[in-house]
Amino acid sequence: MAIISPLREDLVFIQELPGFAGNDSNIKVQLLRLDRIHPLISGNKWYKLRYNLEAALALGAATVITFGGAYSNHLVATAAAASAAGLPSVGIVRGWHAAAPNPVLQQCAAYGMQLQIVSREEYDRKEDPAYLAALSARYSSAYIIPEGGANEAGRRGIAAIAAMIPSTITHVCVSVGSGTTFAGLRHALDPGQQLLGFAPMKGGAYLKDTIQSWLGPGPQGTWEITDRFHFGGFGKITAELRAYMADFEQAYGFPLDRVYTAKMMQGLSVLLAEAAFPAGASILAIHTGGLSGN
Ligand SMILES: *Cc1c(COP(=O)(O)O)cnc(C)c1O
């Protein structure tokens, strides 16, 4: 059974960002407007889900279960994509103590996702095989997608994003959460294209080991993760970042999201000011969306 994509891939385009690298620079910066793909599904999320949902259908699963925090773009995307595939979904939500669900969880519920709020201790067992077995037993024939869509099927789906990137691009920039999108890009991009990941959380350099283990030992192109531009930590925002977002929107006429892409673009501005890229570089940053979180 084919899954009908709820996305508008035809609306994705590569946007010029005149002046972003400085007016007299010979470095070109462009943005892949993957944010235009869907109002709620973040640009990269569907690609991580596609082969997971195909596998769920092929295995005859009756439910899809996944994990996320109370503001997780991945939960909403799974709820929407599972609903498009005709599959009921269950979201296991990390400790959220509030009288009413937040807008993100409300959106999940609107897509028919059954939400189970669990303690942080229980949530931490999200990769423990015994816990997952007990969870599957509670639902008949469940297919479990890890947090962030971080599995082989998730990484494989990202090849479709790499295919949107012209071979003339020398450097690709992307925000990093679980690292799944990053690893999928590194697999699928031309090895000559450099890949730079921006971690929006404190101490995000730990992701290097995870990504390295996914990439394996074979030959691969250059890649790097920077965690300099976290602005206080995951989901945190500062007055400086707020001002940056307002200036960006004023200059180019569309917004960045506060959790991921604003931190990446601010970081990219700083790196350009530090002359971190060679003359003649053609940089493509990916606007992964996430705007419903703003
Ligand atoms: C989830 C998300 C990311 C991070 O993707 P990973 O594959 O988990 O690294 C980046 N940007 C946005 C807007 C997201 O929602």
GROMACS .gro file of C-alpha atoms and ligand atoms in nm:
model
  309
    1MET     CA    1   0.000   0.000   0.000
    2ALA     CA    2   0.142   0.334  -0.103
    3ILE     CA    3   0.144   0.620   0.142
    4ILE     CA    4   0.012   0.939  -0.002
    5SER     CA    5   0.257   1.211   0.090
    6PRO     CA    6   0.085   1.504   0.259
    7LEU     CA    7   0.373   1.725   0.151
    8ARG     CA    8   0.404   1.995  -0.111
    9GLU     CA    9   0.749   1.917  -0.247
   10ASP     CA   10   0.665   2.137  -0.546
   11LEU     CA   11   0.679   2.443  -0.316
   12VAL     CA   12   1.039   2.378  -0.207
   13PHE     CA   13   1.296   2.600  -0.376
   14ILE     CA   14   1.645   2.737  -0.328
   15GLN     CA   15   1.632   3.094  -0.204
   16GLU     CA   16   1.910   3.343  -0.265
   17LEU     CA   17   2.017   3.537   0.045
   18PRO     CA   18   2.174   3.850  -0.104
   19GLY     CA   19   2.419   4.022   0.128
   20PHE     CA   20   2.423   3.739   0.383
   21ALA     CA   21   2.797   3.682   0.343
   22GLY     CA   22   2.866   4.058   0.321
   23ASN     CA   23   2.809   4.271   0.014
   24ASP     CA   24   3.157   4.245  -0.135
   25SER     CA   25   3.208   3.877  -0.052
   26ASN     CA   26   3.266   3.623  -0.327
   27ILE     CA   27   3.099   3.362  -0.107
   28LYS     CA   28   2.744   3.273  -0.200
   29VAL     CA   29   2.487   3.172   0.063
   30GLN     CA   30   2.151   3.017  -0.025
   31LEU     CA   31   1.875   2.849   0.171
   32LEU     CA   32   1.687   2.532   0.079
   33ARG     CA   33   1.332   2.627   0.172
   34LEU     CA   34   1.221   2.288   0.301
   35ASP     CA   35   1.004   2.475   0.553
   36ARG     CA   36   0.752   2.527   0.272
   37ILE     CA   37   0.671   2.160   0.251
   38HIS     CA   38   0.396   2.154   0.516
   39PRO     CA   39   0.258   2.395   0.776
   40LEU     CA   40   0.300   2.144   1.063
   41ILE     CA   41   0.535   1.871   0.950
   42SER     CA   42   0.891   2.003   0.980
   43GLY     CA   43   1.078   1.992   0.652
   44ASN     CA   44   1.296   1.694   0.738
   45LYS     CA   45   1.056   1.490   0.952
   46TRP     CA   46   0.845   1.330   0.680
   47TYR     CA   47   1.157   1.196   0.509
   48LYS     CA   48   1.264   1.024   0.830
   49LEU     CA   49   0.916   0.874   0.868
   50ARG     CA   50   0.843   0.763   0.515
   51TYR     CA   51   1.032   0.430   0.511
   52ASN     CA   52   0.934   0.363   0.871
   53LEU     CA   53   0.566   0.389   0.781
   54GLU     CA   54   0.618   0.178   0.470
   55ALA     CA   55   0.778  -0.086   0.688
   56ALA     CA   56   0.493  -0.064   0.939
   57LEU     CA   57   0.239  -0.121   0.662
   58ALA     CA   58   0.443  -0.403   0.505
   59LEU     CA   59   0.460  -0.577   0.844
   60GLY     CA   60   0.087  -0.537   0.888
   61ALA     CA   61   0.127  -0.323   1.199
   62ALA     CA   62  -0.194  -0.188   1.346
   63THR     CA   63  -0.035   0.092   1.549
   64VAL     CA   64   0.272   0.313   1.530
   65ILE     CA   65   0.437   0.407   1.858
   66THR     CA   66   0.700   0.676   1.897
   67PHE     CA   67   0.863   0.900   2.159
   68GLY     CA   68   0.915   1.271   2.211
   69GLY     CA   69   0.924   1.565   2.448
   70ALA     CA   70   0.613   1.774   2.506
   71TYR     CA   71   0.721   2.021   2.233
   72SER     CA   72   0.852   1.762   1.988
   73ASN     CA   73   0.820   1.837   1.615
   74HIS     CA   74   0.877   1.465   1.561
   75LEU     CA   75   0.562   1.372   1.757
   76VAL     CA   76   0.340   1.604   1.551
   77ALA     CA   77   0.499   1.487   1.228
   78THR     CA   78   0.446   1.122   1.323
   79ALA     CA   79   0.085   1.189   1.419
   80ALA     CA   80   0.020   1.361   1.083
   81ALA     CA   81   0.211   1.112   0.869
   82ALA     CA   82   0.066   0.805   1.042
   83SER     CA   83  -0.279   0.948   0.994
   84ALA     CA   84  -0.201   1.001   0.623
   85ALA     CA   85  -0.095   0.633   0.608
   86GLY     CA   86  -0.418   0.525   0.775
   87LEU     CA   87  -0.236   0.406   1.088
   88PRO     CA   88  -0.336   0.493   1.445
   89SER     CA   89  -0.046   0.631   1.646
   90VAL     CA   90   0.062   0.642   2.009
   91GLY     CA   91   0.299   0.908   2.140
   92ILE     CA   92   0.498   0.841   2.455
   93VAL     CA   93   0.563   1.187   2.599
   94ARG     CA   94   0.844   1.270   2.839
   95GLY     CA   95   0.723   1.401   3.178
   96TRP     CA   96   0.491   1.692   3.118
   97HIS     CA   97   0.311   1.826   3.421
   98ALA     CA   98   0.048   2.079   3.330
   99ALA     CA   99  -0.324   2.099   3.367
  100ALA     CA  100  -0.385   2.137   2.994
  101PRO     CA  101  -0.196   1.999   2.695
  102ASN     CA  102   0.019   2.252   2.508
  103PRO     CA  103  -0.054   2.341   2.141
  104VAL     CA  104   0.196   2.081   2.014
  105LEU     CA  105   0.026   1.799   2.203
  106GLN     CA  106  -0.314   1.934   2.099
  107GLN     CA  107  -0.205   1.908   1.737
  108CYS     CA  108  -0.090   1.550   1.795
  109ALA     CA  109  -0.429   1.466   1.944
  110ALA     CA  110  -0.607   1.637   1.655
  111TYR     CA  111  -0.429   1.394   1.421
  112GLY     CA  112  -0.564   1.108   1.630
  113MET     CA  113  -0.247   1.035   1.825
  114GLN     CA  114  -0.312   0.874   2.161
  115LEU     CA  115  -0.079   1.042   2.410
  116GLN     CA  116   0.076   0.867   2.706
  117ILE     CA  117   0.260   1.097   2.941
  118VAL     CA  118   0.527   0.910   3.133
  119SER     CA  119   0.779   1.001   3.401
  120ARG     CA  120   1.129   1.100   3.297
  121GLU     CA  121   1.254   0.774   3.449
  122GLU     CA  122   1.020   0.569   3.237
  123TYR     CA  123   1.099   0.779   2.930
  124ASP     CA  124   1.470   0.714   2.975
  125ARG     CA  125   1.401   0.346   2.902
  126LYS     CA  126   1.298   0.437   2.545
  127GLU     CA  127   1.571   0.217   2.396
  128ASP     CA  128   1.558  -0.064   2.651
  129PRO     CA  129   1.446  -0.383   2.466
  130ALA     CA  130   1.252  -0.516   2.769
  131TYR     CA  131   1.060  -0.189   2.799
  132LEU     CA  132   0.988  -0.182   2.426
  133ALA     CA  133   0.866  -0.543   2.436
  134ALA     CA  134   0.629  -0.460   2.721
  135LEU     CA  135   0.508  -0.155   2.532
  136SER     CA  136   0.440  -0.354   2.213
  137ALA     CA  137   0.254  -0.615   2.414
  138ARG     CA  138   0.012  -0.347   2.530
  139TYR     CA  139  -0.089  -0.279   2.169
  140SER     CA  140  -0.163  -0.540   1.906
  141SER     CA  141   0.108  -0.551   1.637
  142ALA     CA  142   0.279  -0.221   1.704
  143TYR     CA  143   0.564  -0.077   1.498
  144ILE     CA  144   0.799   0.129   1.713
  145ILE     CA  145   0.981   0.430   1.570
  146PRO     CA  146   1.262   0.558   1.794
  147GLU     CA  147   1.270   0.916   1.921
  148GLY     CA  148   1.357   1.156   1.639
  149GLY     CA  149   1.303   0.882   1.377
  150ALA     CA  150   1.662   0.788   1.452
  151ASN     CA  151   1.698   0.453   1.277
  152GLU     CA  152   1.828   0.319   0.947
  153ALA     CA  153   1.495   0.375   0.769
  154GLY     CA  154   1.497   0.734   0.896
  155ARG     CA  155   1.848   0.804   0.766
  156ARG     CA  156   1.770   0.638   0.432
  157GLY     CA  157   1.471   0.867   0.377
  158ILE     CA  158   1.696   1.174   0.394
  159ALA     CA  159   1.850   1.083   0.057
  160ALA     CA  160   1.550   1.259  -0.098
  161ILE     CA  161   1.666   1.586   0.061
  162ALA     CA  162   2.023   1.532  -0.060
  163ALA     CA  163   1.880   1.488  -0.411
  164MET     CA  164   1.747   1.847  -0.395
  165ILE     CA  165   2.101   1.982  -0.347
  166PRO     CA  166   2.287   2.082  -0.666
  167SER     CA  167   2.636   1.943  -0.721
  168THR     CA  168   2.773   2.299  -0.751
  169ILE     CA  169   2.720   2.350  -0.374
  170THR     CA  170   3.050   2.320  -0.184
  171HIS     CA  171   2.919   2.342   0.177
  172VAL     CA  172   2.587   2.224   0.322
  173CYS     CA  173   2.467   2.348   0.663
  174VAL     CA  174   2.193   2.184   0.870
  175SER     CA  175   2.061   2.192   1.227
  176VAL     CA  176   2.117   1.881   1.432
  177GLY     CA  177   1.876   1.728   1.685
  178SER     CA  178   1.907   1.350   1.693
  179GLY     CA  179   2.164   1.369   1.410
  180THR     CA  180   1.951   1.146   1.185
  181THR     CA  181   1.909   1.408   0.912
  182PHE     CA  182   2.279   1.492   0.930
  183ALA     CA  183   2.391   1.129   0.897
  184GLY     CA  184   2.143   1.068   0.613
  185LEU     CA  185   2.282   1.369   0.429
  186ARG     CA  186   2.641   1.261   0.478
  187HIS     CA  187   2.554   0.922   0.330
  188ALA     CA  188   2.380   1.067   0.028
  189LEU     CA  189   2.572   1.386  -0.058
  190ASP     CA  190   2.863   1.391  -0.298
  191PRO     CA  191   3.175   1.315  -0.085
  192GLY     CA  192   3.332   1.639  -0.213
  193GLN     CA  193   3.056   1.847  -0.053
  194GLN     CA  194   3.138   1.946   0.304
  195LEU     CA  195   2.868   1.907   0.567
  196LEU     CA  196   2.843   2.132   0.871
  197GLY     CA  197   2.598   2.058   1.153
  198PHE     CA  198   2.478   2.316   1.407
  199ALA     CA  199   2.377   2.167   1.743
  200PRO     CA  200   2.118   2.384   1.923
  201MET     CA  201   2.188   2.228   2.264
  202LYS     CA  202   2.469   2.263   2.518
  203GLY     CA  203   2.742   2.003   2.484
  204GLY     CA  204   2.604   1.889   2.149
  205ALA     CA  205   2.947   1.763   2.048
  206TYR     CA  206   2.849   1.425   2.199
  207LEU     CA  207   2.650   1.377   1.879
  208LYS     CA  208   2.976   1.322   1.693
  209ASP     CA  209   3.015   0.973   1.839
  210THR     CA  210   2.656   0.877   1.762
  211ILE     CA  211   2.686   1.005   1.407
  212GLN     CA  212   3.022   0.836   1.359
  213SER     CA  213   2.873   0.504   1.471
  214TRP     CA  214   2.590   0.543   1.217
  215LEU     CA  215   2.825   0.638   0.935
  216GLY     CA  216   3.056   0.343   0.996
  217PRO     CA  217   3.420   0.316   0.902
  218GLY     CA  218   3.396   0.348   0.522
  219PRO     CA  219   3.520   0.643   0.318
  220GLN     CA  220   3.300   0.948   0.361
  221GLY     CA  221   3.308   1.319   0.289
  222THR     CA  222   3.418   1.581   0.538
  223TRP     CA  223   3.177   1.660   0.820
  224GLU     CA  224   3.182   1.864   1.134
  225ILE     CA  225   2.943   1.947   1.419
  226THR     CA  226   2.964   2.276   1.606
  227ASP     CA  227   2.790   2.333   1.938
  228ARG     CA  228   2.906   2.694   1.982
  229PHE     CA  229   2.568   2.842   1.894
  230HIS     CA  230   2.330   2.697   2.154
  231PHE     CA  231   2.215   3.027   2.315
  232GLY     CA  232   2.185   2.874   2.661
  233GLY     CA  233   2.058   2.529   2.564
  234PHE     CA  234   1.792   2.339   2.375
  235GLY     CA  235   1.471   2.542   2.340
  236LYS     CA  236   1.630   2.844   2.510
  237ILE     CA  237   1.625   3.183   2.347
  238THR     CA  238   1.811   3.505   2.426
  239ALA     CA  239   1.741   3.871   2.345
  240GLU     CA  240   2.030   3.853   2.094
  241LEU     CA  241   1.871   3.557   1.912
  242ARG     CA  242   1.529   3.723   1.914
  243ALA     CA  243   1.680   4.035   1.757
  244TYR     CA  244   1.862   3.821   1.500
  245MET     CA  245   1.535   3.648   1.404
  246ALA     CA  246   1.356   3.982   1.365
  247ASP     CA  247   1.639   4.126   1.152
  248PHE     CA  248   1.648   3.815   0.934
  249GLU     CA  249   1.273   3.822   0.873
  250GLN     CA  250   1.286   4.194   0.798
  251ALA     CA  251   1.571   4.146   0.549
  252TYR     CA  252   1.442   3.839   0.364
  253GLY     CA  253   1.068   3.835   0.423
  254PHE     CA  254   1.024   3.495   0.592
  255PRO     CA  255   1.088   3.362   0.943
  256LEU     CA  256   1.335   3.119   1.097
  257ASP     CA  257   1.229   2.889   1.381
  258ARG     CA  258   1.361   2.967   1.727
  259VAL     CA  259   1.471   2.615   1.825
  260TYR     CA  260   1.681   2.509   1.527
  261THR     CA  261   1.722   2.724   1.217
  262ALA     CA  262   1.765   3.066   1.384
  263LYS     CA  263   2.061   2.930   1.582
  264MET     CA  264   2.210   2.776   1.266
  265MET     CA  265   2.179   3.095   1.062
  266GLN     CA  266   2.315   3.314   1.342
  267GLY     CA  267   2.604   3.069   1.377
  268LEU     CA  268   2.662   3.077   1.003
  269SER     CA  269   2.676   3.459   1.015
  270VAL     CA  270   2.941   3.439   1.286
  271LEU     CA  271   3.146   3.181   1.096
  272LEU     CA  272   3.132   3.396   0.782
  273ALA     CA  273   3.251   3.697   0.983
  274GLU     CA  274   3.537   3.480   1.112
  275ALA     CA  275   3.630   3.395   0.749
  276ALA     CA  276   3.578   3.024   0.819
  277PHE     CA  277   3.492   2.949   0.455
  278PRO     CA  278   3.727   2.960   0.156
  279ALA     CA  279   3.690   3.219  -0.121
  280GLY     CA  280   3.442   3.105  -0.384
  281ALA     CA  281   3.247   2.880  -0.143
  282SER     CA  282   2.889   2.812  -0.243
  283ILE     CA  283   2.700   2.749   0.081
  284LEU     CA  284   2.353   2.598   0.105
  285ALA     CA  285   2.183   2.601   0.446
  286ILE     CA  286   1.868   2.393   0.493
  287HIS     CA  287   1.559   2.559   0.640
  288THR     CA  288   1.417   2.249   0.808
  289GLY     CA  289   1.099   2.429   0.913
  290GLY     CA  290   0.981   2.389   1.272
  291LEU     CA  291   0.785   2.713   1.245
  292SER     CA  292   0.478   2.577   1.421
  293GLY     CA  293   0.697   2.574   1.734
  294ASN     CA  294   0.739   2.954   1.720
  295LIG     C1  295   1.378   1.775   1.419
  295LIG     C2  296   1.434   1.896   1.359
  295LIG     C3  297   1.571   1.906   1.328
  295LIG     C4  298   1.672   1.800   1.366
  295LIG     O1  299   1.662   1.680   1.292
  295LIG     P1  300   1.742   1.549   1.339
  295LIG     O2  301   1.722   1.456   1.225
  295LIG     O3  302   1.672   1.498   1.462
  295LIG     O4  303   1.881   1.583   1.366
  295LIG     C5  304   1.616   2.021   1.266
  295LIG     N1  305   1.531   2.123   1.237
  295LIG     C6  306   1.399   2.117   1.266
  295LIG     C7  307   1.313   2.234   1.234
  295LIG     C8  308   1.347   2.004   1.328
  295LIG     O5  309   1.216   2.000   1.359
   0.00000   0.00000   0.00000
